[in-house]
XYZ file of C-alpha atoms in Angstrom:
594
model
C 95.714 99.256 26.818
C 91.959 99.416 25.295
C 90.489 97.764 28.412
C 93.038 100.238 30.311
C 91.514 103.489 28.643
C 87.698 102.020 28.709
C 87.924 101.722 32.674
C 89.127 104.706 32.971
C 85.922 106.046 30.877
C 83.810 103.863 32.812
C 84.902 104.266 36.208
C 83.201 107.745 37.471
C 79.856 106.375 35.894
C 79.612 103.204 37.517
C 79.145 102.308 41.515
C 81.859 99.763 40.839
C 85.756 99.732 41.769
C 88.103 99.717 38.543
C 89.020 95.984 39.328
C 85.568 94.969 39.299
C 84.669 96.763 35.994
C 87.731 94.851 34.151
C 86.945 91.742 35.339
C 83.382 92.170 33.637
C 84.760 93.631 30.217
C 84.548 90.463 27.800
C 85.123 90.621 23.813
C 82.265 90.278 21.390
C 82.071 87.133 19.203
C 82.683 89.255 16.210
C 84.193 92.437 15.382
C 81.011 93.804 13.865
C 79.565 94.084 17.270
C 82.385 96.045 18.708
C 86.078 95.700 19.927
C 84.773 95.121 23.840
C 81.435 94.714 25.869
C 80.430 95.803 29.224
C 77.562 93.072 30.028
C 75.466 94.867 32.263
C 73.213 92.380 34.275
C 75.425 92.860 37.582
C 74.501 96.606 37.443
C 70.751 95.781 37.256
C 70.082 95.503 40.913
C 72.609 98.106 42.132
C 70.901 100.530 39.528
C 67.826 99.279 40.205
C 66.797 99.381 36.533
C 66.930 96.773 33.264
C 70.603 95.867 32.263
C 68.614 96.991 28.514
C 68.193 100.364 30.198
C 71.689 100.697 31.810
C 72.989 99.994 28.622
C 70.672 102.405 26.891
C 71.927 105.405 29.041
C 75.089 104.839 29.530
C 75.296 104.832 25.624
C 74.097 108.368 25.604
C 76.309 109.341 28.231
C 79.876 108.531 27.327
C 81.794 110.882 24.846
C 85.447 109.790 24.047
C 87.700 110.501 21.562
C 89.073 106.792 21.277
C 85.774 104.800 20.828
C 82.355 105.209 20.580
C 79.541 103.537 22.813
C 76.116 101.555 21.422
C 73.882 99.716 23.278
C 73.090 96.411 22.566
C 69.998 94.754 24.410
C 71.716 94.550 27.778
C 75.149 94.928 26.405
C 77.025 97.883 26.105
C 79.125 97.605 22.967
C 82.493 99.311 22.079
C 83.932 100.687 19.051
C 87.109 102.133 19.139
C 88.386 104.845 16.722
C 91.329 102.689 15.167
C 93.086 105.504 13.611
C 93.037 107.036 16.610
C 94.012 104.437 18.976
C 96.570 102.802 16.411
C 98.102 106.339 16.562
C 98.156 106.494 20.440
C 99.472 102.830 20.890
C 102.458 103.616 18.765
C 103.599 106.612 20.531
C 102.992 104.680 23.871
C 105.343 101.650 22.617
C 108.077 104.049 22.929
C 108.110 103.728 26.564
C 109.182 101.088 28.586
C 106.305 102.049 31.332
C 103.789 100.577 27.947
C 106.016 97.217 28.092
C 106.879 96.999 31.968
C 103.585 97.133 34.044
C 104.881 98.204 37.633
C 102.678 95.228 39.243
C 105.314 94.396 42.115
C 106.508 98.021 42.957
C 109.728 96.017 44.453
C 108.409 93.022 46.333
C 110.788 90.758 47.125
C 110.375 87.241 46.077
C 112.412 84.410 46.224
C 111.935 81.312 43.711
C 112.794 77.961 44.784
C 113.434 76.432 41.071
C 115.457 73.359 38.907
C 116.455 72.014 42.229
C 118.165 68.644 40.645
C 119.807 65.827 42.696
C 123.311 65.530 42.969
C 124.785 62.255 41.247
C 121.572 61.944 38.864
C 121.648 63.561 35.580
C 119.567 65.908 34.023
C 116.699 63.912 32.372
C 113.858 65.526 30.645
C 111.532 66.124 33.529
C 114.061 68.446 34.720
C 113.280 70.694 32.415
C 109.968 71.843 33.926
C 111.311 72.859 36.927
C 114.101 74.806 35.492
C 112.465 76.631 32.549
C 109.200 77.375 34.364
C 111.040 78.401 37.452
C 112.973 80.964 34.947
C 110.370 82.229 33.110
C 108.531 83.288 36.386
C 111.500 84.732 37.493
C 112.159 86.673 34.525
C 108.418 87.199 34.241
C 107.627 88.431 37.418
C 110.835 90.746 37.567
C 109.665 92.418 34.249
C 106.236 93.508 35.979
C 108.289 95.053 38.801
C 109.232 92.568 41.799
C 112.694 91.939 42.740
C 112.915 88.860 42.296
C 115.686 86.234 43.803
C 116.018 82.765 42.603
C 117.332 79.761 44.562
C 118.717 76.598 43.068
C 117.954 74.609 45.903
C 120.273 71.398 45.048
C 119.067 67.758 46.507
C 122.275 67.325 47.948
C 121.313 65.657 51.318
C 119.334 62.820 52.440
C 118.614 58.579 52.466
C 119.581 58.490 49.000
C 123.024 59.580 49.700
C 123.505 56.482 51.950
C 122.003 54.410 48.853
C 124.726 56.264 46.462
C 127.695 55.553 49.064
C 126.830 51.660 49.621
C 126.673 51.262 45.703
C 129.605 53.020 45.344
C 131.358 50.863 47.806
C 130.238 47.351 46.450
C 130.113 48.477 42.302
C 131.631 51.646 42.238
C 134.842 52.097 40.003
C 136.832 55.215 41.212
C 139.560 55.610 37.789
C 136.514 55.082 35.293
C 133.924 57.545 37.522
C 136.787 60.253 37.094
C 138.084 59.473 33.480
C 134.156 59.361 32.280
C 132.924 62.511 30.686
C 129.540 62.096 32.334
C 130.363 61.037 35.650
C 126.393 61.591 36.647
C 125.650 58.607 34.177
C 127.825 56.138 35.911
C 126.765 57.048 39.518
C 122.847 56.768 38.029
C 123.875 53.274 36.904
C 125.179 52.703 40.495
C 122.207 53.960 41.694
C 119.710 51.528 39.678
C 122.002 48.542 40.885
C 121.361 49.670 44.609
C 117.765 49.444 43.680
C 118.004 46.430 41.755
C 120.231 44.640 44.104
C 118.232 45.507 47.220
C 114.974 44.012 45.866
C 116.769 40.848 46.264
C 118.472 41.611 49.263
C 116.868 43.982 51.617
C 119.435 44.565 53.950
C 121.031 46.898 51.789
C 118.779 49.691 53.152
C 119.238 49.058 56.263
C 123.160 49.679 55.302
C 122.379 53.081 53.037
C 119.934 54.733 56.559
C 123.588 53.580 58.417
C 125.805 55.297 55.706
C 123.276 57.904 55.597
C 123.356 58.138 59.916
C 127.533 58.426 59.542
C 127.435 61.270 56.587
C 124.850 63.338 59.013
C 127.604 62.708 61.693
C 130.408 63.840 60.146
C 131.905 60.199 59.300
C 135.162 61.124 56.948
C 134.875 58.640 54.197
C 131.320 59.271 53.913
C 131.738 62.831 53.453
C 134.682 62.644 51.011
C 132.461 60.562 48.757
C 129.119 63.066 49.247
C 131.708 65.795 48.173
C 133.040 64.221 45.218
C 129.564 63.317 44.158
C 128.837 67.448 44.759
C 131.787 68.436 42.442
C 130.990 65.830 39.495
C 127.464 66.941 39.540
C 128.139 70.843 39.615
C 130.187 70.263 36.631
C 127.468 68.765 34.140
C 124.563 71.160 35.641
C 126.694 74.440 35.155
C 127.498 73.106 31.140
C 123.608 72.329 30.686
C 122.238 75.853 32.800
C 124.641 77.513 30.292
C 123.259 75.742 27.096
C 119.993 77.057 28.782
C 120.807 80.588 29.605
C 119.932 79.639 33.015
C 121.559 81.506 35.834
C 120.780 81.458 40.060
C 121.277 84.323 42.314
C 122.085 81.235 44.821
C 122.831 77.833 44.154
C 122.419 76.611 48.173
C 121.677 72.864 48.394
C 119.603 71.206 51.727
C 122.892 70.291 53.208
C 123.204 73.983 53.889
C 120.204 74.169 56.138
C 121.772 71.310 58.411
C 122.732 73.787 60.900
C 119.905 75.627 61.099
C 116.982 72.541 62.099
C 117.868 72.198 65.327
C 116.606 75.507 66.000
C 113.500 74.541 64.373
C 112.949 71.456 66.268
C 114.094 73.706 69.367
C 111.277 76.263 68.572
C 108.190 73.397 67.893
C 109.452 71.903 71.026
C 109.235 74.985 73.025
C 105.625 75.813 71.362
C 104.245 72.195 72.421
C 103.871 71.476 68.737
C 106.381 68.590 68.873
C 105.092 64.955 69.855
C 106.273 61.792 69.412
C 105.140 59.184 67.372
C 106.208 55.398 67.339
C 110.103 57.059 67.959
C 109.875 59.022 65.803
C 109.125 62.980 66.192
C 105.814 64.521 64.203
C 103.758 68.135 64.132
C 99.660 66.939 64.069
C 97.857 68.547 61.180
C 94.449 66.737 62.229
C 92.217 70.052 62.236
C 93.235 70.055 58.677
C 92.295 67.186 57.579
C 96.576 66.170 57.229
C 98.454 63.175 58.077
C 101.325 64.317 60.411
C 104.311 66.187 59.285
C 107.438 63.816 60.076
C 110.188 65.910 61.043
C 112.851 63.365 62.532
C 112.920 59.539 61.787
C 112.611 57.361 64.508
C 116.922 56.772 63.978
C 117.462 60.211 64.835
C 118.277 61.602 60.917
C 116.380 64.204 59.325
C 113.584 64.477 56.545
C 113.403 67.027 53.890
C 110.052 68.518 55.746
C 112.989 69.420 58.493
C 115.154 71.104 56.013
C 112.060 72.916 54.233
C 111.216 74.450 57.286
C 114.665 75.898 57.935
C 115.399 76.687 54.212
C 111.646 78.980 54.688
C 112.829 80.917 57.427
C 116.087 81.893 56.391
C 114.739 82.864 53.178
C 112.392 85.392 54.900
C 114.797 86.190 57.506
C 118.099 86.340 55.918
C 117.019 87.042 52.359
C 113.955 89.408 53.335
C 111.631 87.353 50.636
C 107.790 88.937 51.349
C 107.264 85.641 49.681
C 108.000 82.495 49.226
C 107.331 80.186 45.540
C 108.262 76.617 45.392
C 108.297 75.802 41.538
C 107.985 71.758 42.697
C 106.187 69.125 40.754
C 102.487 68.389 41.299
C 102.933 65.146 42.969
C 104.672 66.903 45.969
C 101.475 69.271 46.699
C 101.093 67.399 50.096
C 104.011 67.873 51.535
C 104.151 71.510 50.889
C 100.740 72.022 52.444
C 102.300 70.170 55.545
C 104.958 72.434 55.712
C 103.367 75.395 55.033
C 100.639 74.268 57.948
C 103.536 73.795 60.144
C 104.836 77.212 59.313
C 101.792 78.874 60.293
C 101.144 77.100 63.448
C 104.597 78.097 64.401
C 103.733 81.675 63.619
C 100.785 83.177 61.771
C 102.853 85.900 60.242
C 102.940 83.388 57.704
C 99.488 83.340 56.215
C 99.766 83.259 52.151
C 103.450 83.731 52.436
C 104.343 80.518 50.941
C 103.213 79.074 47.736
C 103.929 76.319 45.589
C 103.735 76.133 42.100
C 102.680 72.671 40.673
C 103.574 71.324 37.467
C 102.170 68.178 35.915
C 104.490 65.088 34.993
C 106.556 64.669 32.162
C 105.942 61.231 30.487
C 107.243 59.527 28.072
C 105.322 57.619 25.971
C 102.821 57.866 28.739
C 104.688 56.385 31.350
C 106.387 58.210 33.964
C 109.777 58.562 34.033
C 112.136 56.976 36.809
C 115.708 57.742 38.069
C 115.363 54.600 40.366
C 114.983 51.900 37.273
C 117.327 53.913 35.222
C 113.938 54.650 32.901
C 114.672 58.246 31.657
C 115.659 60.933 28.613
C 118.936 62.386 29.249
C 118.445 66.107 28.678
C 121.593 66.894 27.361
C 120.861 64.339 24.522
C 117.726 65.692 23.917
C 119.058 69.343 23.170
C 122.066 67.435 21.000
C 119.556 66.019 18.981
C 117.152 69.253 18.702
C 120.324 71.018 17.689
C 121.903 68.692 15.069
C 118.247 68.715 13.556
C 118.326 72.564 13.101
C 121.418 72.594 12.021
C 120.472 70.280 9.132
C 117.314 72.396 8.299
C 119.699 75.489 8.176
C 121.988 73.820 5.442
C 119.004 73.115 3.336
C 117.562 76.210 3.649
C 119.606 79.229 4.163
C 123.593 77.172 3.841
C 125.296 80.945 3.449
C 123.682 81.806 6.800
C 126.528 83.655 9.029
C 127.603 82.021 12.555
C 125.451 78.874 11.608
C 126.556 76.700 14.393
C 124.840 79.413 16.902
C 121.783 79.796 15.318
C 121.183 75.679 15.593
C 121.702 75.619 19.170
C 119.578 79.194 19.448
C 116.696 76.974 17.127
C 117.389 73.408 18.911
C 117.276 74.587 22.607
C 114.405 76.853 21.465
C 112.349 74.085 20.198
C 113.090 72.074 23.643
C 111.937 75.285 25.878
C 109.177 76.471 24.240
C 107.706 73.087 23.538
C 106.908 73.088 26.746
C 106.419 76.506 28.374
C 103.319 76.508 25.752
C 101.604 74.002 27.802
C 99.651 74.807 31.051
C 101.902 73.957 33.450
C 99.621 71.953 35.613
C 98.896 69.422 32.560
C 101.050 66.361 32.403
C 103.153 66.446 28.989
C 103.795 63.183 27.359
C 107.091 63.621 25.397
C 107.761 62.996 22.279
C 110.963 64.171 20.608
C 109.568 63.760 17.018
C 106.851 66.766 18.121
C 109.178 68.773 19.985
C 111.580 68.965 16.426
C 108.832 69.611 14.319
C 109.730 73.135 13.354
C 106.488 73.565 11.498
C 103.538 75.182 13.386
C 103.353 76.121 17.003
C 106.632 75.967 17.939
C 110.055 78.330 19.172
C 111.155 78.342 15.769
C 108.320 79.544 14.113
C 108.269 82.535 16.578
C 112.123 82.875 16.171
C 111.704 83.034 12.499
C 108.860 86.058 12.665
C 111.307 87.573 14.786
C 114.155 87.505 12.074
C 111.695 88.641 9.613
C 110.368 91.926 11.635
C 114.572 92.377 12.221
C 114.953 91.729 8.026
C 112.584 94.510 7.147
C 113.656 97.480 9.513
C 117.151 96.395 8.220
C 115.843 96.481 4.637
C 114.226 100.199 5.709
C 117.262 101.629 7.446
C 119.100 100.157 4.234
C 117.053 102.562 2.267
C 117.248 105.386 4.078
C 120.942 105.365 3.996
C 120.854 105.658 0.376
C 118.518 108.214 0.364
C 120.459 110.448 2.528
C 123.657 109.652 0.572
C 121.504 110.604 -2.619
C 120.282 113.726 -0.747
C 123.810 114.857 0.077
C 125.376 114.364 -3.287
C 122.751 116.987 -4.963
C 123.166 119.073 -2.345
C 126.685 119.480 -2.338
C 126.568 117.305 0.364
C 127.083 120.766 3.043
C 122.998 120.918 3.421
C 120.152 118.342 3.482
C 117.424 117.974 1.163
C 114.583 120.065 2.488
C 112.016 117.094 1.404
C 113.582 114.091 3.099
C 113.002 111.885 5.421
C 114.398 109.131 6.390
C 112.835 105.185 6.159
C 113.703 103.786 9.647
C 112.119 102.816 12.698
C 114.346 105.840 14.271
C 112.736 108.286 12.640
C 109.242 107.592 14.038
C 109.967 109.839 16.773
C 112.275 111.919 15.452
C 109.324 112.756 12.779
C 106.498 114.117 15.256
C 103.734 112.231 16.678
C 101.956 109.862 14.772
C 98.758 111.594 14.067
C 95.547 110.182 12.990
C 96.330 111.913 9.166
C 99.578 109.200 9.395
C 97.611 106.398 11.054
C 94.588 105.935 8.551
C 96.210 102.570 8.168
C 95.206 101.264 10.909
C 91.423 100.902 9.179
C 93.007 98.039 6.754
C 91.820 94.384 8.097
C 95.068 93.339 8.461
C 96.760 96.320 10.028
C 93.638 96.215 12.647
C 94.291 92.888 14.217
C 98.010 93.386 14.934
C 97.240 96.797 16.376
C 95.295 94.892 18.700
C 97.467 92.408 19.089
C 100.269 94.742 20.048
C 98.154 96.373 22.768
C 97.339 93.012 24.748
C 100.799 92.809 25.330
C 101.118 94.363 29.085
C 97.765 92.816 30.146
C 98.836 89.120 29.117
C 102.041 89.496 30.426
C 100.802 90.978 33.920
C 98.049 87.789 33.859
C 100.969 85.250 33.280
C 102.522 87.180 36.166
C 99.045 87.199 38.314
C 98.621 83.190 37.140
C 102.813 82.321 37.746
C 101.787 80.516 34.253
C 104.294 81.001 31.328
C 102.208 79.459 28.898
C 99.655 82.631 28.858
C 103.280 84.615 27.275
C 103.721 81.628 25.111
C 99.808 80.913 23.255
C 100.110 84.859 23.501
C 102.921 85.477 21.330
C 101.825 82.288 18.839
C 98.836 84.576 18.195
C 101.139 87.830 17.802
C 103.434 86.156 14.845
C 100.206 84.497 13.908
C 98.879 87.999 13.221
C 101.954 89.927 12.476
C 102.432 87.286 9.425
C 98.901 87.397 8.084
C 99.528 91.417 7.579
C 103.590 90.714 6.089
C 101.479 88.768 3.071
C 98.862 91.144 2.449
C 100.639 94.068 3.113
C 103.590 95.769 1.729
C 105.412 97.771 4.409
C 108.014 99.509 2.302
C 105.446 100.841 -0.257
C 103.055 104.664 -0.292
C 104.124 107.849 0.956
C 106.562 108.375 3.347
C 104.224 109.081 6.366
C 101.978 105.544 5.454
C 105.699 103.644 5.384
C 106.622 105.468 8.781
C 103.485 103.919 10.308
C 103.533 100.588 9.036
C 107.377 100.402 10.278
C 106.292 102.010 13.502
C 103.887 98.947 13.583
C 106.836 96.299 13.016
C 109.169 97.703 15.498
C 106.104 97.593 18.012
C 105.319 93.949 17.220
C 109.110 92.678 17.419
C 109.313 94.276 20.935
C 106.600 92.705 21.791
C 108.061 89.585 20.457
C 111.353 89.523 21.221
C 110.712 90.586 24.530
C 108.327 87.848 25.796
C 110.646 85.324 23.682
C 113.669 86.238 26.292
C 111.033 86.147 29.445
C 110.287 82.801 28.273
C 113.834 82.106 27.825
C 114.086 81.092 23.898
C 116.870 83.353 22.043
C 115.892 85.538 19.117
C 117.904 85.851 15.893
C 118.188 88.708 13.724
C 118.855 86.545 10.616
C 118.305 83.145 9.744
């Protein structure tokens, strides 16, 4: 909002587009110099004259009601009138339009996110692709695309050959459908393929043959893949729900099997197609690529195949304008080969497509593997995170209503935002004793500033209620005192605007910083939008509570005349939007008590 109202100011005095002008707008290293600078050495050679004497006149020139303009050597420093603007921003947080920046004006995007494999249980790398993946969905719907997510299941491919021969040779049938994890025991199958076929290397050959009769239809082998299907579906939909996870379409590769002929049909036709040692490739030389392998030199397919189908029917069929491809890091090549391929087949694509890396999740700084069984279940992690807040809870607050929710709200919290504070391209070594520290920079802590903002507008409505019952009973209870009003977020509006005579507060040095605070919100949000990076939300609102809880201690809300409490409250309800609503973009619940 300030840099909002400065570039407005700024805009019909300077031969620069509004874009341009925001992107130069930086914050001073203290507040004494001013609340924003315009550095103005890129103006010097349009202007023609000293960024000293840019500064200098454009200092004299600008007259605005919400800040005031001094020149600064080259710098052109800002000061804005905080009773005025604290005023302004509180009337504005009324509106949604102040909270929902109409960025997309309707796009449509579709999100390829989570995107497990079927018989392989959640571990704890999983989590980055499903809790990024939703916070850019949720994110990027708030600022006003419609967005479309895809949970685009690894239900198809070699492996599945690999699952059916260990099934075959280890597999128990009666304990696989008796267990209550049935992923487990076909992960354990899985690491004996692996184990087993170091020794004896035939085996593969036998999974690409079990593999080359489930892509034709063989009965048995299908009946297994489908069983495998069901089992899996089963844990993910109990863990998405822990999560608060949901998919407009849950559509795994096998569902793009009869869609790559036409693909291969279409590269053929285009000359793009050549073949390679049997097997059948698209050249990416002029970019500096290895080939894209589209079908093995058996005649099965390779996820590049089904990428390239699973791309067009999402612009065709689904109408996506574009395409993102929440994928970890280490698959960057292959997306660039497919999204080469895509263009040479037809440029419409340019910048359509995009993936969105994510760096590895380690633990103990080694990577994690489904194929030697190395890897944190998930669903034990959030067991543990949960049982651990549910034991803080019965220290700290044992009379606490509906206890058992607020632990897994707190656990699963802890999990989430853990990591969704991290830039999503670094690699995040695990550790579970970090992730259920509840002290510091964590969901919880942001959970618990939330139930405090929620404790004192409760605490204020509380008190207005016995005013007015006060009010009625020396009245006769048939008119209203003509001197009351009424201690509740509510009444902010219902009072009047808040006019600089109510909003004086806003000079106090803690009242100051969470008005500022408050007004970053839309611009963060839109750049975590702009960046598809969730942690921008997440360091944002650790600096919101951070803020909010330095004024809680130094300032007494409930306390001074009844416009100064209207204000302050005004300023509470503002921050716990703010609050709660980037906590449920990122995906962590609030609570209204704990």
């Amino acid at each position: 909002m300030i840099k909002e109202r400065l570039v407005d100011a700024l805009a019909p005095l300077l031969p620069l587009a509004k874009e341009e002008i925001t992107s130069l707008l930086e914050f001073p290293p203290n507040d004494e110099l001013g609340d924003l600078a315009l550095p103005c050495f890129v103006l010097a050679k349009k202007l023609k004259q000293s960024p000293g004497q840019i500064a200098a006149a454009l200092a004299d020139t600008i007259v605005h009601p919400l800040f005031r303009a001094e020149a600064a050597g080259p710098y052109l420093n800002f000061k804005l009138n905080r009773s005025a603007f604290g005023a302004e921003l509180l009337e504005r947080s009324h509106s949604e339009t102040f909270w929902r920046p109409n960025i997309g004006e309707g796009k449509p995007v579709v999100i390829d996110m989570s995107s497990p494999n079927i018989a392989k249980p959640f571990g704890i790398g999983h989590l980055r692709s499903t809790m990024i993946g939703n916070a850019i969905y949720r994110i990027l719907r708030e600022v006003g695309y419609h967005t479309v997510n895809v949970n685009h299941l690894g239900d198809w491919g070699t492996q599945f050959g690999k699952m059916i021969v260990a099934y075959l040779k280890w597999g128990d049938a009666s304990a696989i459908r008796a267990s209550d994890n049935p992923t487990k025991d076909y992960l354990s199958l899985y690491v004996k393929f692996h184990e087993e076929a170091e020794r004896h290397p035939e085996l593969e050959d036998e999974a690409r043959e079990w593999f080359r009769k489930l892509e034709t239809g063989d009965s048995l082998a299908t009946e297994l893949w489908r069983d495998m299907i069901g089992e899996s579906l089963k844990q993910f939909t109990k863990l998405y729900e822990r999560l608060g996870v949901t998919f407009d379409h849950v559509l795994g590769e096998s569902f793009y099997n009869d869609k790559m002929e036409s693909v291969i049909e279409k590269l053929r036709d285009q000359s793009l197609l050549e073949e390679s040692d049997g097997a059948l490739v698209v050249r990416l030389d002029e970019f500096g690529m290895p080939p894209c392998l589209l079908v093995k030199s058996d005649g099965t397919s390779i996820y590049a195949t089904r990428d390239l189908a699973t791309a067009i029917y999402r612009r065709d069929v689904m109408k996506a304008s574009q395409l993102l491809y929440v994928v970890g890091g280490e698959q960057s090549l292959h997306f660039e080969q497919v999204f080469k391929v895509l263009g040479k087949m037809d440029n419409v694509w340019e910048g359509r497509c995009k993936h969105i890396p994510f760096g590895l999740m380690r633990m103990e700084g080694q990577k994690m593997s489904t194929r030697k069984g190395k890897v944190l279940f998930l669903e034990d992690v959030l067991n543990e995170a949960v049982a651990q807040a549910r034991r803080i809870i019965e220290e700290k607050n044992p009379v606490l209503r509906d206890k058992e929710a607020a632990a897994e709200a707190i656990g699963i919290g802890a999990v989430v935002f853990g990591d969704l504070k991290n830039t999503r391209t670094l690699d995040v070594d695990f550790s579970l004793a970090d992730v259920l520290n509840f002290e510091g920079e964590t969901g919880p802590y942001l959970q618990y500033t939330y139930a405090r903002m929620a404790s004192i507008q409760r605490k204020a409505a509380g008190m207005a209620e016995l005013q007015n019952d006060g009010d009625e009973t020396e009245s006769g209870g048939d008119q209203p005192a003509a001197s009351t009003t009424p201690l509740s977020p509510d009444s902010l509006h219902a009072n009047g605007p808040l006019t600089e005579s109510r909003s004086h507060l806003a000079e106090h040095d803690h009242v100051w910083p969470l008005l500022k605070q408050i007004s970053f919100y839309p611009a963060r949000l839109a750049l975590a939008a702009e960046r598809h990076e969730p942690s921008v939300l997440a360091r944002y609102l650790l600096e919101l509570a951070q803020s909010f809880n330095r004024f809680y201690h130094h300032v007494k809300v409930l306390d001074g005349s009844v416009s100064e409490q209207s204000f302050k409250l005004g300023l509470v309800l503002a921050a716990s939007k703010a609050l709660g609503k980037g906590l449920t973009l990122l995906g962590v619940r609030t609570l209204e008590e704990l």
